[in-house]
């Protein structure tokens, strides 16, 4: 491994004592095609019988040779996706990101996982994105072994949690679904470092089109855990900043922290050139918002996403692809892109406007080739939590087939509490102080509301 994950390795060493895990459990690990995902998969190999990694095609990163796990991954090339198995191409998919991911997972299951399940092995799914749920349901009709031999899933993101639960509510649960998306570690600690990386990478992207964050209007769509951290990172810079959120209580929390807020996106939000950052994980930028930009005074609009999906600007992307109409009066004059930014020029009733889609609508913090979103030392804490929850899923046969949201679901306890994991993490990396712990545990003022909102969205 390039950089050790000390806490996950510590958890893995404890789990290695349970030899039955090595004998019985196969892991399907679906995650971003990044070094820390490879390193975590390598740690999983030490604990479990076999690990099959599926790399989601957010960029053109490939899985290097020399790892112990089996790999299936895709790389993005313009609007198409090339699919690989152990470094060898086996197909292409055009335009549809989800379809490309499902093709990779299906291939991995059929070639590596299902043959082992038919021999009596059991399957643990560790994922970032929730892509496998609907596919597994479809495949279980042809391969009933998938129903009986899945011990459960551990999901990393809110959007993936919602995607998986939606499938389960429509068609029934196949196994226990667990999620760390609303755990204290994800909400209080990981969000801090994600925000740092979003601001850093966004600044670099803007440089490629001769722009910068300072002196712009910053419009935050969503003041959840990541939106709030981004606002904290931008404090003190020479810019104006406004937060928009659909929830009045969240906006009140932003106001209490000194952030200018708005409950409606209108043309006044685009009084000067604007950098709009989507932090919701869903379709946040609407056709109506686009229309307000066209009517506003700003000549340029920069769109950037901090979420782990490509949903924030889906409406605008559909317009660029010709699948939806632009607002009346807006004529697309030209559209070009460099490696990182899509630049579209419009004529709106005789007025020139430009929209820059940063990272082509994908998350800015891990879009650039060979860039990392979070260092191994940071993501280690999240992976360690997922690993310890995975151990619980494998060990217990009495778990109800439903969704367990770690951080609020007290009926599901794994063999390390979050506070124990955080303290162990600090000590493993040599920066443990009580004052540091207090800073790390700085909670969003509406943490419990955000958790309830997630639960309500699930219902």
Coordinates of C-alpha atoms in Angstrom, one line a residue:
X1 CA 0.0 0.0 0.0
X2 CA 1.2 3.5 -0.8
X3 CA 0.0 4.9 2.5
X4 CA -1.0 2.8 5.4
X5 CA -4.5 2.8 6.9
X6 CA -3.4 2.2 10.4
X7 CA -6.8 2.1 12.0
X8 CA -8.3 -0.3 9.4
X9 CA -5.3 -2.5 9.7
X10 CA -5.7 -2.5 13.5
X11 CA -9.4 -3.6 13.1
X12 CA -8.4 -6.2 10.5
X13 CA -5.8 -7.7 12.8
X14 CA -8.5 -8.2 15.4
X15 CA -10.8 -9.7 12.9
X16 CA -8.2 -12.1 11.5
X17 CA -8.5 -14.1 14.7
X18 CA -11.9 -15.2 13.5
X19 CA -10.7 -17.7 10.9
X20 CA -14.3 -18.5 9.7
X21 CA -14.4 -15.1 8.0
X22 CA -11.5 -16.1 5.9
X23 CA -13.1 -19.4 5.1
X24 CA -16.7 -18.3 4.5
X25 CA -17.1 -14.6 3.4
X26 CA -16.7 -13.1 0.0
X27 CA -16.7 -9.3 -0.2
X28 CA -18.0 -7.2 -3.2
X29 CA -16.4 -3.8 -2.7
X30 CA -17.9 -1.1 -5.0
X31 CA -16.1 2.3 -4.7
X32 CA -14.3 5.0 -6.6
X33 CA -11.4 3.9 -8.7
X34 CA -8.8 5.5 -6.4
X35 CA -5.7 4.5 -4.4
X36 CA -7.4 4.5 -1.1
X37 CA -10.1 2.2 -2.4
X38 CA -7.5 -0.2 -3.7
X39 CA -5.6 -0.1 -0.3
X40 CA -8.8 -0.7 1.6
X41 CA -9.6 -3.7 -0.7
X42 CA -6.1 -5.0 0.1
X43 CA -6.9 -4.9 3.8
X44 CA -10.2 -6.7 3.2
X45 CA -8.2 -9.4 1.5
X46 CA -6.4 -10.2 4.7
X47 CA -9.7 -10.8 6.6
X48 CA -12.1 -12.4 4.1
X49 CA -12.0 -15.4 1.7
X50 CA -12.0 -13.3 -1.5
X51 CA -12.5 -9.6 -2.4
X52 CA -13.9 -8.5 -5.7
X53 CA -13.4 -4.8 -6.3
X54 CA -15.6 -2.8 -8.7
X55 CA -14.2 0.7 -9.7
X56 CA -16.9 3.3 -10.6
X57 CA -15.9 5.2 -13.7
X58 CA -15.8 8.8 -12.5
X59 CA -12.5 9.4 -14.4
X60 CA -9.9 7.5 -16.4
X61 CA -8.1 6.0 -13.4
X62 CA -7.1 2.3 -13.8
X63 CA -6.4 -0.4 -11.2
X64 CA -2.7 -1.0 -11.2
X65 CA -1.2 -4.5 -11.2
X66 CA 0.0 -6.2 -8.1
X67 CA -3.0 -6.2 -5.8
X68 CA -4.5 -9.4 -4.3
X69 CA -8.1 -8.7 -5.2
X70 CA -10.0 -9.3 -8.4
X71 CA -10.9 -6.0 -10.2
X72 CA -13.5 -4.8 -12.6
X73 CA -13.5 -1.1 -13.4
X74 CA -14.6 1.5 -16.0
X75 CA -12.9 4.6 -17.3
X76 CA -14.6 7.6 -18.6
X77 CA -13.7 8.8 -22.1
X78 CA -15.7 11.8 -23.1
X79 CA -19.3 10.7 -22.8
X80 CA -18.5 7.0 -23.1
X81 CA -17.3 4.4 -20.6
X82 CA -14.9 1.6 -21.4
X83 CA -15.2 -1.5 -19.1
X84 CA -12.3 -3.7 -17.9
X85 CA -11.8 -7.0 -16.1
X86 CA -8.4 -7.5 -14.6
X87 CA -7.0 -4.9 -17.0
X88 CA -8.6 -6.4 -20.1
X89 CA -11.4 -4.6 -22.0
X90 CA -14.7 -6.4 -22.2
X91 CA -17.1 -3.7 -23.5
X92 CA -18.3 -0.1 -23.8
X93 CA -21.3 1.8 -22.6
X94 CA -22.4 5.1 -24.1
X95 CA -23.6 8.0 -22.0
X96 CA -25.4 6.2 -19.3
X97 CA -23.2 6.2 -16.1
X98 CA -25.5 4.0 -14.0
X99 CA -25.8 1.4 -16.8
X100 CA -22.0 1.3 -17.0
X101 CA -21.7 0.7 -13.3
X102 CA -24.3 -2.0 -13.3
X103 CA -22.6 -3.7 -16.2
X104 CA -19.4 -3.8 -14.1
X105 CA -21.1 -5.2 -11.0
X106 CA -23.1 -7.8 -13.1
X107 CA -19.8 -9.0 -14.6
X108 CA -18.1 -9.2 -11.3
X109 CA -21.0 -11.2 -9.7
X110 CA -21.3 -13.6 -12.6
X111 CA -17.6 -14.3 -13.1
X112 CA -16.2 -14.2 -9.5
X113 CA -18.9 -14.1 -6.8
X114 CA -21.8 -16.4 -7.8
X115 CA -19.6 -19.5 -8.4
X116 CA -18.3 -19.1 -4.8
X117 CA -21.8 -18.6 -3.4
X118 CA -22.9 -21.8 -5.2
X119 CA -20.2 -23.6 -3.2
X120 CA -21.6 -22.3 0.1
X121 CA -19.7 -19.0 0.6
X122 CA -21.6 -16.0 1.9
X123 CA -21.5 -12.4 0.5
X124 CA -20.8 -9.1 2.3
X125 CA -21.3 -6.0 0.1
X126 CA -19.3 -2.8 1.0
X127 CA -20.3 0.1 -1.2
X128 CA -20.1 3.8 -2.0
X129 CA -23.2 4.7 -4.1
X130 CA -25.9 2.1 -3.7
X131 CA -25.5 0.9 -7.3
X132 CA -26.0 -2.8 -6.7
X133 CA -29.5 -2.9 -5.2
X134 CA -31.7 -3.0 -8.2
X135 CA -29.3 -5.1 -10.2
X136 CA -29.0 -7.7 -7.4
X137 CA -32.8 -7.9 -7.3
X138 CA -33.0 -8.6 -11.0
X139 CA -30.1 -11.1 -11.0
X140 CA -31.6 -13.0 -8.1
X141 CA -34.3 -14.3 -10.4
X142 CA -31.7 -16.1 -12.5
X143 CA -29.4 -16.8 -9.5
X144 CA -31.5 -17.5 -6.4
X145 CA -28.3 -18.1 -4.5
X146 CA -28.0 -14.3 -4.2
X147 CA -31.0 -14.2 -2.0
X148 CA -29.9 -16.8 0.5
X149 CA -26.2 -16.0 0.7
X150 CA -26.0 -12.2 1.2
X151 CA -25.3 -11.4 4.9
X152 CA -25.9 -7.7 4.3
X153 CA -24.6 -4.4 2.9
X154 CA -22.6 -1.5 4.3
X155 CA -23.3 1.8 2.5
X156 CA -21.1 4.9 2.7
X157 CA -23.2 7.7 1.3
X158 CA -26.6 9.3 1.8
X159 CA -27.5 9.1 -1.9
X160 CA -26.6 5.4 -2.0
X161 CA -28.6 4.7 1.2
X162 CA -31.7 6.4 -0.4
X163 CA -31.2 4.5 -3.7
X164 CA -30.9 1.1 -1.9
X165 CA -33.8 1.7 0.4
X166 CA -36.1 2.9 -2.4
X167 CA -35.5 -0.4 -4.1
X168 CA -36.1 -2.4 -0.9
X169 CA -39.3 -0.6 -0.2
X170 CA -40.7 -1.2 -3.6
X171 CA -39.6 -4.9 -3.9
X172 CA -38.8 -6.0 -0.4
X173 CA -35.6 -6.4 1.6
X174 CA -33.2 -9.3 0.6
X175 CA -30.9 -8.7 3.6
X176 CA -30.0 -6.2 6.3
X177 CA -28.9 -2.8 4.9
X178 CA -26.6 -0.7 7.0
X179 CA -25.4 2.8 6.4
X180 CA -22.7 5.1 7.9
X181 CA -24.0 8.1 6.0
X182 CA -25.3 9.8 9.0
X183 CA -22.8 8.6 11.6
X184 CA -20.9 11.1 13.7
X185 CA -17.7 10.2 11.9
X186 CA -19.2 11.0 8.5
X187 CA -21.1 14.1 9.5
X188 CA -18.6 15.7 11.8
X189 CA -15.2 14.6 10.7
X190 CA -15.2 13.5 7.1
X191 CA -17.3 16.5 6.0
X192 CA -14.5 18.8 7.3
X193 CA -11.9 17.3 5.0
X194 CA -14.2 16.9 2.0
X195 CA -14.9 20.6 2.2
X196 CA -11.2 21.4 2.3
X197 CA -10.7 19.3 -0.8
X198 CA -13.7 20.8 -2.6
X199 CA -12.4 24.3 -2.1
X200 CA -8.9 23.4 -3.2
X201 CA -9.9 21.5 -6.3
X202 CA -12.5 24.1 -7.3
X203 CA -9.8 26.8 -7.1
X204 CA -7.6 24.8 -9.4
X205 CA -10.4 24.2 -11.9
X206 CA -11.2 27.9 -12.1
X207 CA -7.6 28.6 -12.9
X208 CA -8.0 26.6 -16.1
X209 CA -10.5 29.2 -17.4
X210 CA -8.7 32.2 -16.0
X211 CA -10.9 32.6 -13.0
X212 CA -10.7 32.4 -9.2
X213 CA -12.9 32.3 -6.1
X214 CA -12.1 35.8 -4.8
X215 CA -14.4 38.7 -5.9
X216 CA -17.1 36.3 -7.0
X217 CA -20.5 35.7 -5.6
X218 CA -20.6 32.2 -4.0
X219 CA -24.0 30.5 -4.0
X220 CA -24.3 27.3 -1.8
X221 CA -27.1 25.0 -2.7
X222 CA -27.6 23.1 0.5
X223 CA -26.3 24.0 4.0
X224 CA -26.0 20.5 5.3
X225 CA -22.8 19.1 6.8
X226 CA -20.6 19.6 3.7
X227 CA -22.2 22.9 2.7
X228 CA -21.6 24.3 6.1
X229 CA -18.0 23.2 6.1
X230 CA -17.4 24.8 2.7
X231 CA -18.9 28.0 4.1
X232 CA -16.4 27.8 7.0
X233 CA -13.5 27.3 4.6
X234 CA -14.5 30.3 2.5
X235 CA -14.8 32.7 5.5
X236 CA -12.4 35.6 5.4
X237 CA -11.9 35.5 1.6
X238 CA -12.8 38.5 -0.5
X239 CA -16.1 37.3 -1.8
X240 CA -19.8 37.4 -1.1
X241 CA -21.5 34.2 0.0
X242 CA -25.2 33.1 0.1
X243 CA -26.6 29.8 1.3
X244 CA -29.9 28.4 -0.1
X245 CA -31.7 25.5 1.5
X246 CA -35.3 24.2 1.2
X247 CA -35.5 23.7 5.0
X248 CA -36.3 26.9 7.1
X249 CA -34.6 25.5 10.2
X250 CA -31.3 24.8 8.3
X251 CA -31.4 28.4 7.0
X252 CA -31.9 29.7 10.5
X253 CA -28.9 27.7 11.6
X254 CA -26.9 29.3 8.7
X255 CA -28.1 32.8 9.7
X256 CA -27.1 32.1 13.4
X257 CA -23.6 31.3 12.1
X258 CA -23.4 34.6 10.2
X259 CA -24.1 33.3 6.7
X260 CA -26.3 35.4 4.4
X261 CA -29.2 33.1 3.3
X262 CA -32.0 33.0 0.8
X263 CA -35.1 30.9 0.6
X264 CA -35.6 31.5 -3.1
X265 CA -33.2 31.6 -6.0
X266 CA -34.0 34.6 -8.1
X267 CA -32.2 37.0 -10.4
X268 CA -30.9 39.0 -7.5
X269 CA -28.7 35.9 -6.6
X270 CA -26.9 36.5 -9.9
X271 CA -26.0 40.2 -9.4
X272 CA -22.4 39.4 -10.4
X273 CA -20.4 36.5 -11.8
X274 CA -21.3 33.5 -9.6
X275 CA -19.8 30.3 -8.5
X276 CA -22.7 27.9 -7.6
X277 CA -21.7 24.9 -5.5
X278 CA -24.2 22.0 -5.2
X279 CA -24.1 20.1 -1.9
X280 CA -27.3 18.1 -1.9
X281 CA -26.6 14.8 -3.6
X282 CA -29.7 15.2 -5.7
X283 CA -31.0 17.3 -8.6
X284 CA -30.5 20.7 -7.0
X285 CA -30.0 23.2 -9.9
X286 CA -33.4 23.6 -11.7
X287 CA -34.5 25.0 -15.0
X288 CA -36.1 27.9 -13.1
X289 CA -32.7 28.7 -11.4
X290 CA -31.1 28.7 -14.9
X291 CA -33.7 31.1 -16.1
X292 CA -33.0 33.5 -13.2
X293 CA -29.3 33.5 -14.1
X294 CA -30.2 34.4 -17.7
X295 CA -32.3 37.3 -16.4
X296 CA -29.7 38.4 -13.9
X297 CA -26.8 40.8 -14.4
X298 CA -24.0 38.2 -14.1
X299 CA -22.3 37.3 -17.4
X300 CA -20.7 34.1 -16.1
X301 CA -21.9 31.2 -14.0
X302 CA -19.7 28.4 -12.7
X303 CA -21.4 25.2 -11.6
X304 CA -19.5 22.8 -9.3
X305 CA -20.6 19.7 -7.3
X306 CA -19.4 18.5 -3.9
X307 CA -21.6 15.5 -3.7
X308 CA -20.7 11.9 -4.4
X309 CA -23.0 11.5 -7.4
X310 CA -23.5 13.3 -10.7
X311 CA -27.0 14.4 -9.9
X312 CA -26.7 18.1 -8.8
X313 CA -26.8 19.5 -12.4
X314 CA -28.7 16.7 -14.1
X315 CA -31.3 19.0 -15.6
X316 CA -28.6 21.2 -17.2
X317 CA -26.7 18.2 -18.4
X318 CA -29.8 16.9 -20.1
X319 CA -30.2 20.2 -21.8
X320 CA -26.6 20.1 -23.1
X321 CA -27.2 16.6 -24.5
X322 CA -30.4 17.8 -26.3
X323 CA -32.7 15.7 -24.1
X324 CA -34.4 18.7 -22.6
X325 CA -35.0 22.2 -23.9
X326 CA -33.2 25.3 -22.7
X327 CA -35.3 28.1 -21.2
X328 CA -37.2 30.1 -23.8
X329 CA -35.1 32.8 -25.3
X330 CA -31.8 31.0 -24.5
X331 CA -29.9 29.9 -27.6
X332 CA -26.8 27.8 -27.3
X333 CA -24.2 29.4 -29.5
X334 CA -21.2 27.2 -28.8
X335 CA -20.1 24.4 -26.5
X336 CA -16.5 23.4 -25.9
X337 CA -14.6 21.7 -23.2
X338 CA -11.1 21.2 -22.0
X339 CA -10.0 18.3 -19.8
X340 CA -11.8 19.7 -16.7
X341 CA -14.5 22.3 -17.7
X342 CA -17.4 22.4 -20.1
X343 CA -17.8 25.9 -21.4
X344 CA -21.2 26.8 -23.0
X345 CA -21.9 30.2 -24.6
X346 CA -25.5 31.4 -24.9
X347 CA -27.3 34.3 -26.5
X348 CA -30.2 35.3 -24.3
X349 CA -32.4 37.9 -26.0
X350 CA -29.3 39.5 -27.5
X351 CA -27.2 39.3 -24.3
X352 CA -24.1 37.0 -24.1
X353 CA -23.9 34.6 -21.2
X354 CA -21.4 31.8 -20.3
X355 CA -21.8 28.8 -18.1
X356 CA -18.8 26.7 -17.0
X357 CA -19.6 23.2 -15.8
X358 CA -16.7 22.3 -13.6
X359 CA -15.6 18.7 -13.7
X360 CA -18.4 18.2 -16.2
X361 CA -20.9 18.0 -13.3
X362 CA -19.1 15.2 -11.4
X363 CA -17.7 15.8 -7.9
X364 CA -14.8 18.2 -8.1
X365 CA -12.9 16.7 -5.2
X366 CA -11.8 13.5 -7.0
X367 CA -12.3 14.3 -10.6
X368 CA -8.7 15.2 -11.7
X369 CA -6.6 12.3 -12.9
X370 CA -4.4 10.8 -10.2
X371 CA -5.8 13.2 -7.6
X372 CA -7.1 12.0 -4.2
X373 CA -10.2 13.3 -2.5
X374 CA -9.2 12.4 1.0
X375 CA -5.8 11.2 2.3
X376 CA -5.7 7.6 3.4
X377 CA -5.3 8.8 7.0
X378 CA -8.7 10.6 6.8
X379 CA -10.7 8.0 4.8
X380 CA -9.2 5.4 7.1
X381 CA -11.6 6.4 9.9
X382 CA -14.7 5.8 7.6
X383 CA -13.4 2.6 6.3
X384 CA -12.6 1.3 9.8
X385 CA -16.2 2.0 10.8
X386 CA -17.5 0.2 7.7
X387 CA -15.2 -2.7 8.4
X388 CA -16.3 -3.1 12.0
X389 CA -20.0 -3.0 10.9
X390 CA -19.2 -5.6 8.3
X391 CA -17.9 -7.9 11.0
X392 CA -21.2 -7.5 12.9
X393 CA -23.2 -8.4 9.8
X394 CA -21.2 -11.5 9.2
X395 CA -21.3 -12.6 12.9
X396 CA -25.0 -12.2 13.5
X397 CA -27.8 -14.3 12.0
X398 CA -30.6 -12.6 14.0
X399 CA -30.5 -9.2 12.3
X400 CA -33.8 -8.1 10.9
X401 CA -34.0 -7.4 7.2
X402 CA -34.3 -3.7 7.2
X403 CA -32.3 -0.5 7.1
X404 CA -30.0 0.4 10.0
X405 CA -28.8 4.0 10.0
X406 CA -25.7 4.1 12.2
X407 CA -25.5 7.2 14.3
X408 CA -29.2 7.2 15.2
X409 CA -30.1 3.5 15.2
X410 CA -29.3 2.3 18.7
X411 CA -30.5 -1.2 18.0
X412 CA -27.4 -1.9 16.0
X413 CA -24.1 -1.8 17.8
X414 CA -20.9 -3.0 16.4
X415 CA -17.8 -4.0 18.4
X416 CA -16.4 -0.5 18.5
X417 CA -18.3 2.6 19.4
X418 CA -17.8 5.7 17.3
X419 CA -16.0 7.5 20.1
X420 CA -13.7 4.6 20.6
X421 CA -12.9 4.5 16.9
X422 CA -12.2 8.3 16.8
X423 CA -9.9 8.1 19.8
X424 CA -8.1 5.1 18.4
X425 CA -7.7 6.9 15.1
X426 CA -6.2 10.0 16.7
X427 CA -3.7 7.8 18.7
X428 CA -2.8 5.8 15.6
X429 CA -1.8 8.9 13.8
X430 CA -0.2 10.7 16.7
X431 CA -2.3 13.7 17.2
X432 CA -4.5 12.9 20.1
X433 CA -5.5 15.7 22.4
X434 CA -8.8 16.3 24.1
X435 CA -9.0 19.8 22.6
X436 CA -8.5 18.2 19.1
X437 CA -11.4 15.8 19.8
X438 CA -13.7 18.8 20.7
X439 CA -12.8 20.5 17.4
X440 CA -13.4 17.3 15.4
X441 CA -16.7 16.7 17.0
X442 CA -18.0 20.2 16.2
X443 CA -21.5 19.2 15.1
X444 CA -23.8 20.9 12.6
X445 CA -26.3 22.8 14.8
X446 CA -29.1 20.8 13.2
X447 CA -27.5 17.4 13.2
X448 CA -30.5 15.6 14.6
X449 CA -32.8 17.4 12.1
X450 CA -30.6 16.3 9.2
X451 CA -30.8 12.8 10.5
X452 CA -34.5 13.0 10.7
X453 CA -34.7 14.4 7.2
X454 CA -32.7 11.5 5.9
X455 CA -35.1 9.1 7.7
X456 CA -38.1 11.1 6.3
X457 CA -36.7 10.9 2.7
X458 CA -36.3 7.2 3.2
X459 CA -39.9 6.8 4.4

